[in-house]
Coordinates of C-alpha atoms and ligand atoms in Angstrom, one line a residue:
X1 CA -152.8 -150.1 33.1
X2 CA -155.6 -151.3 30.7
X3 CA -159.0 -151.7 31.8
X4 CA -162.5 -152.9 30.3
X5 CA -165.5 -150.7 30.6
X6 CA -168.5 -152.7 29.9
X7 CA -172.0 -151.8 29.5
X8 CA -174.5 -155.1 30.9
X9 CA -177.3 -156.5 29.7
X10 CA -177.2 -157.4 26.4
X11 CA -177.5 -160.8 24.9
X12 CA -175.2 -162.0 22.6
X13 CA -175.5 -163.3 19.1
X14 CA -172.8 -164.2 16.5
X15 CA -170.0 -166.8 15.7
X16 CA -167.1 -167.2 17.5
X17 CA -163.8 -168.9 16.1
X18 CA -162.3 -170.6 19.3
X19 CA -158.7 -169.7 19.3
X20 CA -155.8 -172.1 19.9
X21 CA -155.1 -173.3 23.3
X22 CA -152.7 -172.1 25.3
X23 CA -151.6 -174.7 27.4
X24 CA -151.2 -176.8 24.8
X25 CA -149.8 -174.3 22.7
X26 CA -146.8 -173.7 25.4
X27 CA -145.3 -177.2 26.3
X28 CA -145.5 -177.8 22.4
X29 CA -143.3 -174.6 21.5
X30 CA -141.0 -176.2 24.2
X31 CA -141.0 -179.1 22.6
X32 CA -139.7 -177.7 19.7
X33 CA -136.5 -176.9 21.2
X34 CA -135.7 -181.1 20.5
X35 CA -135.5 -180.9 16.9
X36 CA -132.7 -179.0 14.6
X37 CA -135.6 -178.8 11.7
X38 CA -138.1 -176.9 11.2
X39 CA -141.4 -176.5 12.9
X40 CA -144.5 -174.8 11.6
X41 CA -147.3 -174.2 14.0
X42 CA -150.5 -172.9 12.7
X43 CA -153.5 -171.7 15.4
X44 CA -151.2 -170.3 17.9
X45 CA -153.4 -167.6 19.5
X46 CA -152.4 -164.1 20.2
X47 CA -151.2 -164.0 23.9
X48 CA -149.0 -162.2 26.3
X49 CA -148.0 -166.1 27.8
X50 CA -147.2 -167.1 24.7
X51 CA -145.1 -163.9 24.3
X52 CA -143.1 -164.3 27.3
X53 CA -142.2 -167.9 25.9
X54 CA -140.9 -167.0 22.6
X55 CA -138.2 -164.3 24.6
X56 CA -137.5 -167.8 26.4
X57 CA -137.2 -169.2 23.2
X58 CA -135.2 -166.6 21.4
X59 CA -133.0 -166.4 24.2
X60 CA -131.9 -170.0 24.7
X61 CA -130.8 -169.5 20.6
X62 CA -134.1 -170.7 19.1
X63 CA -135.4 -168.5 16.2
X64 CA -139.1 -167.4 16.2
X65 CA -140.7 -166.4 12.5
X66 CA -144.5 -164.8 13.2
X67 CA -146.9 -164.7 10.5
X68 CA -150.2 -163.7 11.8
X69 CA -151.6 -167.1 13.9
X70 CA -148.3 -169.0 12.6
X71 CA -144.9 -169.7 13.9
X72 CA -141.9 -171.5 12.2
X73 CA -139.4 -172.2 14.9
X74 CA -136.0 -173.3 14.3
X75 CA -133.8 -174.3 17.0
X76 CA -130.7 -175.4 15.0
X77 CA -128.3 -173.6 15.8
X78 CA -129.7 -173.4 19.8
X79 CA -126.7 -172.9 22.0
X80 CA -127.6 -172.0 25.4
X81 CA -129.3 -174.1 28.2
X82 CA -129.8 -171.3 30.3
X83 CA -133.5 -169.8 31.3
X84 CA -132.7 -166.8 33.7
X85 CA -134.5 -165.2 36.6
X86 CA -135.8 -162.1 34.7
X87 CA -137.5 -164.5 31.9
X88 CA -138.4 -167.3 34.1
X89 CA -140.9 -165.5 36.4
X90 CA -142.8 -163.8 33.5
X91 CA -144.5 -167.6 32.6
X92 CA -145.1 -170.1 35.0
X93 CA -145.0 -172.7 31.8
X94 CA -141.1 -171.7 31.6
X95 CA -141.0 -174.9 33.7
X96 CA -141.6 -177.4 31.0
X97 CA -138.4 -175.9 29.5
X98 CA -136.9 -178.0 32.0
X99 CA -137.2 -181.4 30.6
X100 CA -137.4 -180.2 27.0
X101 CA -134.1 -178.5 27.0
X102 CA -132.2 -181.6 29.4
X103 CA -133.3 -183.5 26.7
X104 CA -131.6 -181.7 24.0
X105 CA -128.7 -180.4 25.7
X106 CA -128.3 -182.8 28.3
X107 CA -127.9 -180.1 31.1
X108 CA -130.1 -177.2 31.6
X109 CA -130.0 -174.4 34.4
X110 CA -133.6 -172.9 35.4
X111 CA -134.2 -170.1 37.8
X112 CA -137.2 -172.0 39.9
X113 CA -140.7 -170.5 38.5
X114 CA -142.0 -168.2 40.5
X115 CA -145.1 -168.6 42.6
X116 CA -148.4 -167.5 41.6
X117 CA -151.5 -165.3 42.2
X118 CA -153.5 -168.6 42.3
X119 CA -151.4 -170.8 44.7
X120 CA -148.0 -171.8 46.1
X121 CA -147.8 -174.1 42.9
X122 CA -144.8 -176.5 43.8
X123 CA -142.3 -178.1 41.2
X124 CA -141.8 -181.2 43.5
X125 CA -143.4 -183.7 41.2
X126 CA -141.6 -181.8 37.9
X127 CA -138.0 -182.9 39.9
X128 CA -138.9 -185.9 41.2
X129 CA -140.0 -187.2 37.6
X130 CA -136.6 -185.8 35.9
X131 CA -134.6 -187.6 39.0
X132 CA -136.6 -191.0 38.2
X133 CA -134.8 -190.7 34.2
X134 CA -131.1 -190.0 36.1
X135 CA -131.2 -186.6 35.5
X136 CA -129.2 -185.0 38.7
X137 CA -130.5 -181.9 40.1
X138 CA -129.4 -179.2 42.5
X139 CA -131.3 -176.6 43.7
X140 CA -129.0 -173.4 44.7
X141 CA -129.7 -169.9 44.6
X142 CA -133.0 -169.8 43.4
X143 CA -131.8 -172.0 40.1
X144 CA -132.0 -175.6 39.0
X145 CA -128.9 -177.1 38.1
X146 CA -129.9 -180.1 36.3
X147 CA -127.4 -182.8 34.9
X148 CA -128.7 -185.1 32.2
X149 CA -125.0 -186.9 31.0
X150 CA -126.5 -190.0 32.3
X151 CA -130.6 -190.3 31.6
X152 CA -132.1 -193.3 31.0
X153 CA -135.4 -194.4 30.3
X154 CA -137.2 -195.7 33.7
X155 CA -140.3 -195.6 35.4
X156 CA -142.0 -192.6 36.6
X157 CA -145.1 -192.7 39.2
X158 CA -146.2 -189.6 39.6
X159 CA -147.7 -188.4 43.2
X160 CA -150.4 -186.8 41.7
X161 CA -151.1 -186.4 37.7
X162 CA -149.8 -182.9 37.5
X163 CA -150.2 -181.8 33.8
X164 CA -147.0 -179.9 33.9
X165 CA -145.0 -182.8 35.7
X166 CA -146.6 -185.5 33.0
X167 CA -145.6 -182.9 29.7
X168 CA -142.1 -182.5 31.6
X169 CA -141.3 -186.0 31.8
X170 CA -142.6 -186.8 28.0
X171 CA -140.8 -183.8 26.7
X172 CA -137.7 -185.3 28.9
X173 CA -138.0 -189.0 27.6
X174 CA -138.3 -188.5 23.9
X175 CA -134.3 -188.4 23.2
X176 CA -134.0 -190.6 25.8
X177 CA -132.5 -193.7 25.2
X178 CA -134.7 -196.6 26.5
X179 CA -138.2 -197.2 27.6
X180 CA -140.1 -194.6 29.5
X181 CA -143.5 -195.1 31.6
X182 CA -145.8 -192.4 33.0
X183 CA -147.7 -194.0 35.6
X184 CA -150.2 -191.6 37.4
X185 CA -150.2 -189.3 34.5
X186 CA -153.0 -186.2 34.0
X187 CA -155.3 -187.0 31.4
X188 CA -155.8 -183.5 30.0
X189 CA -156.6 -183.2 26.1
X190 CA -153.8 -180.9 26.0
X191 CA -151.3 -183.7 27.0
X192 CA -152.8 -185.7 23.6
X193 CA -152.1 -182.3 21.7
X194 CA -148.5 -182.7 23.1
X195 CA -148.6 -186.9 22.2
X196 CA -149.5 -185.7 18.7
X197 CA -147.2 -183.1 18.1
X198 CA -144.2 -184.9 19.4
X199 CA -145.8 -187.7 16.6
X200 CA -145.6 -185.8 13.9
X201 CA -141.9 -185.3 14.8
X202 CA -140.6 -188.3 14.7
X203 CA -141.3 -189.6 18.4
X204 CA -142.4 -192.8 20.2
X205 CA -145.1 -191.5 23.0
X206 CA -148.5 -193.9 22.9
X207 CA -150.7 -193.5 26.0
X208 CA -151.7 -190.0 26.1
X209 CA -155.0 -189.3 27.6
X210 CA -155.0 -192.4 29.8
X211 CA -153.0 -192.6 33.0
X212 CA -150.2 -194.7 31.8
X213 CA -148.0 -192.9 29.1
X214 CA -145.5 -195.3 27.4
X215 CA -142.5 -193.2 25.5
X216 CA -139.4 -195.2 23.6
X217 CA -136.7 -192.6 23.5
X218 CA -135.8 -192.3 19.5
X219 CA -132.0 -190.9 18.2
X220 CA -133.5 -187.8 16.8
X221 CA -135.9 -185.8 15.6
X222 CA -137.6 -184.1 12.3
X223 CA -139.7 -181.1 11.3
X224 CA -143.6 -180.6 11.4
X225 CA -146.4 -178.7 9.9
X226 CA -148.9 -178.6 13.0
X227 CA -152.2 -177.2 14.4
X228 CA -152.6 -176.6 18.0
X229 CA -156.2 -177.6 19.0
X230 CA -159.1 -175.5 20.2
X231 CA -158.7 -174.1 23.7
X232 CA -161.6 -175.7 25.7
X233 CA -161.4 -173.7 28.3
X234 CA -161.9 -170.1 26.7
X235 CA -165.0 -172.8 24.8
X236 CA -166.4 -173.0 28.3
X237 CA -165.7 -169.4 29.1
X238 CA -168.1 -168.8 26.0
X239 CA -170.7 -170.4 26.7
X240 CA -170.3 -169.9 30.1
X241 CA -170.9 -166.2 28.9
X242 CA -173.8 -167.0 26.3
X243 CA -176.0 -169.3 29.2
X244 CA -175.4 -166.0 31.4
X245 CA -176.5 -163.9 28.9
X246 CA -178.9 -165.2 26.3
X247 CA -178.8 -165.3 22.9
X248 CA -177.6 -167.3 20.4
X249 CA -174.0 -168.1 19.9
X250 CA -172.2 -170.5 17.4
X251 CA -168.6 -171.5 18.5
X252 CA -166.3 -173.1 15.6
X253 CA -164.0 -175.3 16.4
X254 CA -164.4 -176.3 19.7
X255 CA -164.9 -179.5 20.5
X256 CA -168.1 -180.5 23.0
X257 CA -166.7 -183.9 24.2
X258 CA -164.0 -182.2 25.6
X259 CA -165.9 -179.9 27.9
X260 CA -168.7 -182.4 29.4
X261 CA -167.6 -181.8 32.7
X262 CA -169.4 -178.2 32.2
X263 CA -172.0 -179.2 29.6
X264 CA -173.4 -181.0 32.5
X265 CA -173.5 -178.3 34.9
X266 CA -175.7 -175.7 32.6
X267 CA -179.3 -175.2 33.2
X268 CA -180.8 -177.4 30.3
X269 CA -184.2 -175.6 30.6
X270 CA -182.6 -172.1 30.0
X271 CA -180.2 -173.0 27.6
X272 CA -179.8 -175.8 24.8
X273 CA -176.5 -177.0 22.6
X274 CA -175.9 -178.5 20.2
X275 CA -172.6 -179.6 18.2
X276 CA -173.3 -179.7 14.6
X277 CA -170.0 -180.4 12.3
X278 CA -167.8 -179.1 14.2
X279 CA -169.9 -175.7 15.5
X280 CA -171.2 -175.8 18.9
X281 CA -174.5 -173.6 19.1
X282 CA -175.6 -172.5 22.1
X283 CA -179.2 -170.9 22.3
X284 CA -180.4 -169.4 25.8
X285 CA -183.0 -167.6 27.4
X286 CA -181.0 -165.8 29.9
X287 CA -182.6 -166.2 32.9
X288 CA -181.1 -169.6 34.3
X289 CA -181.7 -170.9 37.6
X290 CA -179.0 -172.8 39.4
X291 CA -178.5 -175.1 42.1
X292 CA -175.6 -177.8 41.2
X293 CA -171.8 -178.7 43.1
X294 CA -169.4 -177.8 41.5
X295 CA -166.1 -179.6 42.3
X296 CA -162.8 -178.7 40.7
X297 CA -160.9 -182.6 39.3
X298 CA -158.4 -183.4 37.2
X299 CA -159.3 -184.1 33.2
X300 CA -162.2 -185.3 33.1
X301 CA -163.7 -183.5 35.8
X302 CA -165.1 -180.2 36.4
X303 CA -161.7 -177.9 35.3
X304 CA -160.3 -175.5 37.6
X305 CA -160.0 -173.3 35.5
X306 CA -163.7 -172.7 34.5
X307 CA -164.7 -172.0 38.7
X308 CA -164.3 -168.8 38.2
X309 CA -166.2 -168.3 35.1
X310 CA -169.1 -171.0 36.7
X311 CA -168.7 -168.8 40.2
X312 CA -170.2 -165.9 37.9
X313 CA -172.5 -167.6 36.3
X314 CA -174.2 -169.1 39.3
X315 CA -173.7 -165.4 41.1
X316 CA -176.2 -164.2 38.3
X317 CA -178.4 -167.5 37.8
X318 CA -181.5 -167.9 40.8
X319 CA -181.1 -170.5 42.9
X320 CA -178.0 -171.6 45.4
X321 CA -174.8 -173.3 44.1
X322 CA -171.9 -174.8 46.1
X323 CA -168.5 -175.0 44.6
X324 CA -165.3 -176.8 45.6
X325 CA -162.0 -175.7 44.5
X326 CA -159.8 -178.9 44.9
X327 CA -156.8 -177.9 42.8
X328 CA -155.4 -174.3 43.7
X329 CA -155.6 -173.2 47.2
X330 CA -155.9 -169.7 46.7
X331 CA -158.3 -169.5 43.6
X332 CA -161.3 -167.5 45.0
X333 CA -159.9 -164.2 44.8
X334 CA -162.7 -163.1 41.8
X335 CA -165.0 -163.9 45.0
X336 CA -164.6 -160.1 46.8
X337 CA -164.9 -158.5 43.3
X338 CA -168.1 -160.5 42.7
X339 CA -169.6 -159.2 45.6
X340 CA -169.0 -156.2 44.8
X341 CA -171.1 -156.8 42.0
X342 CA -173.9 -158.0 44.0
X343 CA -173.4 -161.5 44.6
X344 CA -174.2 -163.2 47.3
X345 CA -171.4 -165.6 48.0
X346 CA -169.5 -166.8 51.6
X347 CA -165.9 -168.7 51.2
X348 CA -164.9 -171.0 54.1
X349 CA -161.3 -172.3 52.7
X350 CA -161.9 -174.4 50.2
X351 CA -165.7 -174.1 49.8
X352 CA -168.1 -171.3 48.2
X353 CA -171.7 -171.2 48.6
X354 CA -173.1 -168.7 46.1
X355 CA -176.8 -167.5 46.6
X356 CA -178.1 -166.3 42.8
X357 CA -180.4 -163.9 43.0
X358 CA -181.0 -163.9 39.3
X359 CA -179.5 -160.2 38.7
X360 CA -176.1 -158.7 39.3
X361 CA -174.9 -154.7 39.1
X362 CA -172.3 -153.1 37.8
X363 CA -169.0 -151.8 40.1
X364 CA -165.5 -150.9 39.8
X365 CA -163.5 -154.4 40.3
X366 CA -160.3 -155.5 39.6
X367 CA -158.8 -158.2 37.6
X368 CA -157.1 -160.1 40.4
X369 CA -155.8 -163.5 38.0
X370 CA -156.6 -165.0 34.2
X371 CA -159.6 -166.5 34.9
X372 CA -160.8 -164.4 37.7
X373 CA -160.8 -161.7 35.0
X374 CA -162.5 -164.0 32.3
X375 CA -165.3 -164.4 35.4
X376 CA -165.4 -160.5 35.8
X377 CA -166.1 -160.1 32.4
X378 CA -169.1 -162.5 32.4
X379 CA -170.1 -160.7 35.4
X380 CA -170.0 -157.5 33.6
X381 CA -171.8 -159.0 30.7
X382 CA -174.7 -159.9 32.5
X383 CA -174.6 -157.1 34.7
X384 CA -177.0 -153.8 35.4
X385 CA -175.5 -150.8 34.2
X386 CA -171.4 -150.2 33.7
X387 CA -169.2 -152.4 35.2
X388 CA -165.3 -151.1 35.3
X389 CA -162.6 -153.8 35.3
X390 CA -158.9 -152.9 35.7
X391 CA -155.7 -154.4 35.5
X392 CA -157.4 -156.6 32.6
X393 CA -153.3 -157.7 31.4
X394 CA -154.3 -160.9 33.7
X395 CA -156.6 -161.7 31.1
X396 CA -154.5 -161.0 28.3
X397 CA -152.2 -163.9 28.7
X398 CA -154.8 -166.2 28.0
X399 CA -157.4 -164.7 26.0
X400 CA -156.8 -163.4 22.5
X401 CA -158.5 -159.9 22.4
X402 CA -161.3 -160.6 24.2
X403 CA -163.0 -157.5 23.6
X404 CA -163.0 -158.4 19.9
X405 CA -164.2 -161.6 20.3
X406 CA -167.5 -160.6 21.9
X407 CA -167.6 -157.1 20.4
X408 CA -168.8 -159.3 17.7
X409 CA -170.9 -161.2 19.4
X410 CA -173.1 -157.8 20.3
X411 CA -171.6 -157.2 23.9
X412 CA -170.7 -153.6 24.4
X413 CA -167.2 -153.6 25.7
X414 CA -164.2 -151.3 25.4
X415 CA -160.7 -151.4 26.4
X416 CA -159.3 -148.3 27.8
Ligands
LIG1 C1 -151.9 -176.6 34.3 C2 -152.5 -175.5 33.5 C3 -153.4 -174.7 34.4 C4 -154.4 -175.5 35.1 C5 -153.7 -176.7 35.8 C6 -154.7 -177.7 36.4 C7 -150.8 -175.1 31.8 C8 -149.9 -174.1 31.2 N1 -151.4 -174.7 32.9 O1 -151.1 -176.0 35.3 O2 -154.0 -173.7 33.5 O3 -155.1 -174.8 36.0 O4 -152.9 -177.4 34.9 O5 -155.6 -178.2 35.4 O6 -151.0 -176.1 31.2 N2 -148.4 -179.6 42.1 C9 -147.5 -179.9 43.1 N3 -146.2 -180.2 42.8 C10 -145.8 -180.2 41.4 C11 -146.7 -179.9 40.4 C12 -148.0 -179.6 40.8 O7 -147.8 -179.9 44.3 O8 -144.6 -180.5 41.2 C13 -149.8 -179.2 42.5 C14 -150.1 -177.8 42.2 O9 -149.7 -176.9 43.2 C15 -151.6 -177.9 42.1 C16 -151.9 -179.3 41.5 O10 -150.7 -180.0 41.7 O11 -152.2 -177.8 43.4 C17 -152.2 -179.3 40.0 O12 -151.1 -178.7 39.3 P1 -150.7 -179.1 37.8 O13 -151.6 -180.1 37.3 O14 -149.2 -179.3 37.8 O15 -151.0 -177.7 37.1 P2 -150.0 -176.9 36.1 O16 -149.4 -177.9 35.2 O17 -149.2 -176.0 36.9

């Protein structure tokens, strides 16, 4: 298994080009699976999840061309509707396979997604959405048997706005005849990725990035040349990195407006940024002190999946921090690791009070989830002396060779 050595301490200078996201980059490459034309997609970063989807892909029928960060994906001549056990728990995104391939084959059998390091992670909504467009579903032996002869469009109020359940019920309605509405949906950037993609094909979705999605289910579909946007959350890991750190970092492509939930949450007297056509500069001293609450929300709130990445930042800053995690209910396990670094942090379920003491040290820890290991890292960064992190594949499937990235950005980190 790989790991990262990482000598701390350095500050980091450079440009960074923010890869594609991937969790808009997945429910789009299911998406593709509803047209027989086509599909280019450019920016489509470099990652063990995305991976795992093509062999979804490629086994359902669907043929996958790679040219460095580009994709043409053709799903003519798809002919199966069937995502199996051994495929389905590699990605946790296999899921939104569900509505994409009902809506193309009419029928579609899914062994159910495994859980997850981070949580029990339900698919409750997900079926409960598919049911409210007629699509009948059993659940046996560990599959999904799902039935789609008779869909219709209809209206769907979500429970809670789950960004898988919304991007499952657009990818569902699309080829579905009639009028669908999303009531309730998540309002995450990447679900207007997915609106524009599905666009550019051909289809009728307005609404995206509100709460109320409005799709008209067209015959069929056509080809596309697209670019997946900026992944905001390896932006915030960045920077999160950088304000730890110091230095002087320039990120292209990413996209400040999308990431204020964090912007606020920096110490503005150790760090300034600025967003300057379409380069976000961040220039900090270091050393910041602080003393915020942190609560995980839905888009546009603070974003789950930066706590981690925050919880090491505030582990390293002076000054006491209380963070919430409202989302996942097991997403502290970077916590133990931290404090082996140092930190002075206590967990009572949902609720982490870290006490900065300005300075952590460097330990053997383990990578224990994505961006538990993206926090380790920052840790590591900031860290006294060598810091050894192992089992880093966690952080594989959503960062595109991270040691490259801030390699050339002056950190001193190896993988092994
Ligand atoms: C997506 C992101 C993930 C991010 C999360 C929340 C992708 C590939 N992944 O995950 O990185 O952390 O949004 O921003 O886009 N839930 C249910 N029943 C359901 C669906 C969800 O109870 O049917 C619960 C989940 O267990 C969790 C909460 O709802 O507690 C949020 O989940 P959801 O928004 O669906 O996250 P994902 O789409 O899985």
């Amino acid at each position: 298994m790989s790991k990262y050595i990482i000598e701390g301490g350095h500050p980091l200078f450079g440009t960074v080009d923010v890869q594609g996201a991937k969790n808009a980059v997945l429910p789009i490459f299911a998406a593709c699976v509803l047209t027989k034309s086509d599909v280019v997609i450019r920016r489509v970063p470099d990652l063990a999840d995305v991976v795992s989807m093509e062999n979804i892909l490629k086994n359902l029928g669907v043929k996958v061309k790679k040219e460095g960060n580009v994709r043409v994906l053709s799903a003519k001549d798809m002919d199966s509707d069937n995502i199996p056990n051994e495929l389905a728990k590699e990605l946790r995104s296999s899921v939104f396979l569900l509505g994409s391939v009902i809506g193309r084959m009419k029928s579609s059998q899914v062994a159910y997604p495994g859980g997850c390091d981070i949580g029990l992670r339900p698919i409750d909504i997900h079926i409960k959405g598919l049911r409210d467009l007629g699509v009948v579903i059993e659940e046996r032996a560990g599959y999904l048997f799902c039935d789609g002869s008779n869909m219709r469009g209809g209206e769907v109020v979500l429970d809670y706005p789950s960004v898988g359940a919304t991007e499952n019920v657009m990818l569902a309605a699309v080829l579905t005849e009639g009028e669908t509405v999303v009531r309730n949906a998540a309002r995450e950037p990447e679900i207007v990725d997915l609106q524009n993609f599905l666009v550019s094909l051909g289809a009728w979705v307005k609404g995206a990035g509100t709460s109320e999605i409005h799709i008209r289910g067209v015959k069929e579909l056509c080809g596309a040349d697209y670019n997946v946007m900026p992944d905001r959350i390896c932006l915030g890991t960045w920077l999160l990195a950088a304000a730890s750190c110091g230095g002087e970092v320039a990120l292209k492509g990413g996209r400040k407006a999308e990431i204020y939930s964090l912007l606020c949450k920096l110490d503005k007297s150790s760090c300034h940024i600025q967003e300057d056509n379409g380069i976000i500069i961040i220039r900090a001293t270091g050393e910041p002190v602080c003393s915020e609450r942190i609560s995980t929300r839905p888009y546009p709130g603070f974003p789950t999946d930066l706590q981690a990445q925050y919880c090491a930042y505030a582990s390293a800053a002076r000054g006491t921090c209380v963070v919430t995690e409202n989302i996942f209910e097991n997403r502290f396990r970077h916590v133990p690791e931290l404090i082996k670094m140092g930190a002075d942090i206590t967990v009572r379920d949902r609720v982490a009070v870290i006490k900065g003491a300005g300075f952590l040290s460097g330990a053997e820890v383990t990578a224990r989830d994505l961006r538990g290991g993206a926090a380790l890292v920052i840790a590591g960064l900031v860290a006294r002396g060598t810091t050894v992190i192992d089992d880093i594949r966690h952080i594989d499937r959503g960062y595109e060779a991270m040691e490259k990235t801030l390699s050339n950005i002056g950190a001193k980190i190896e993988r092994i």
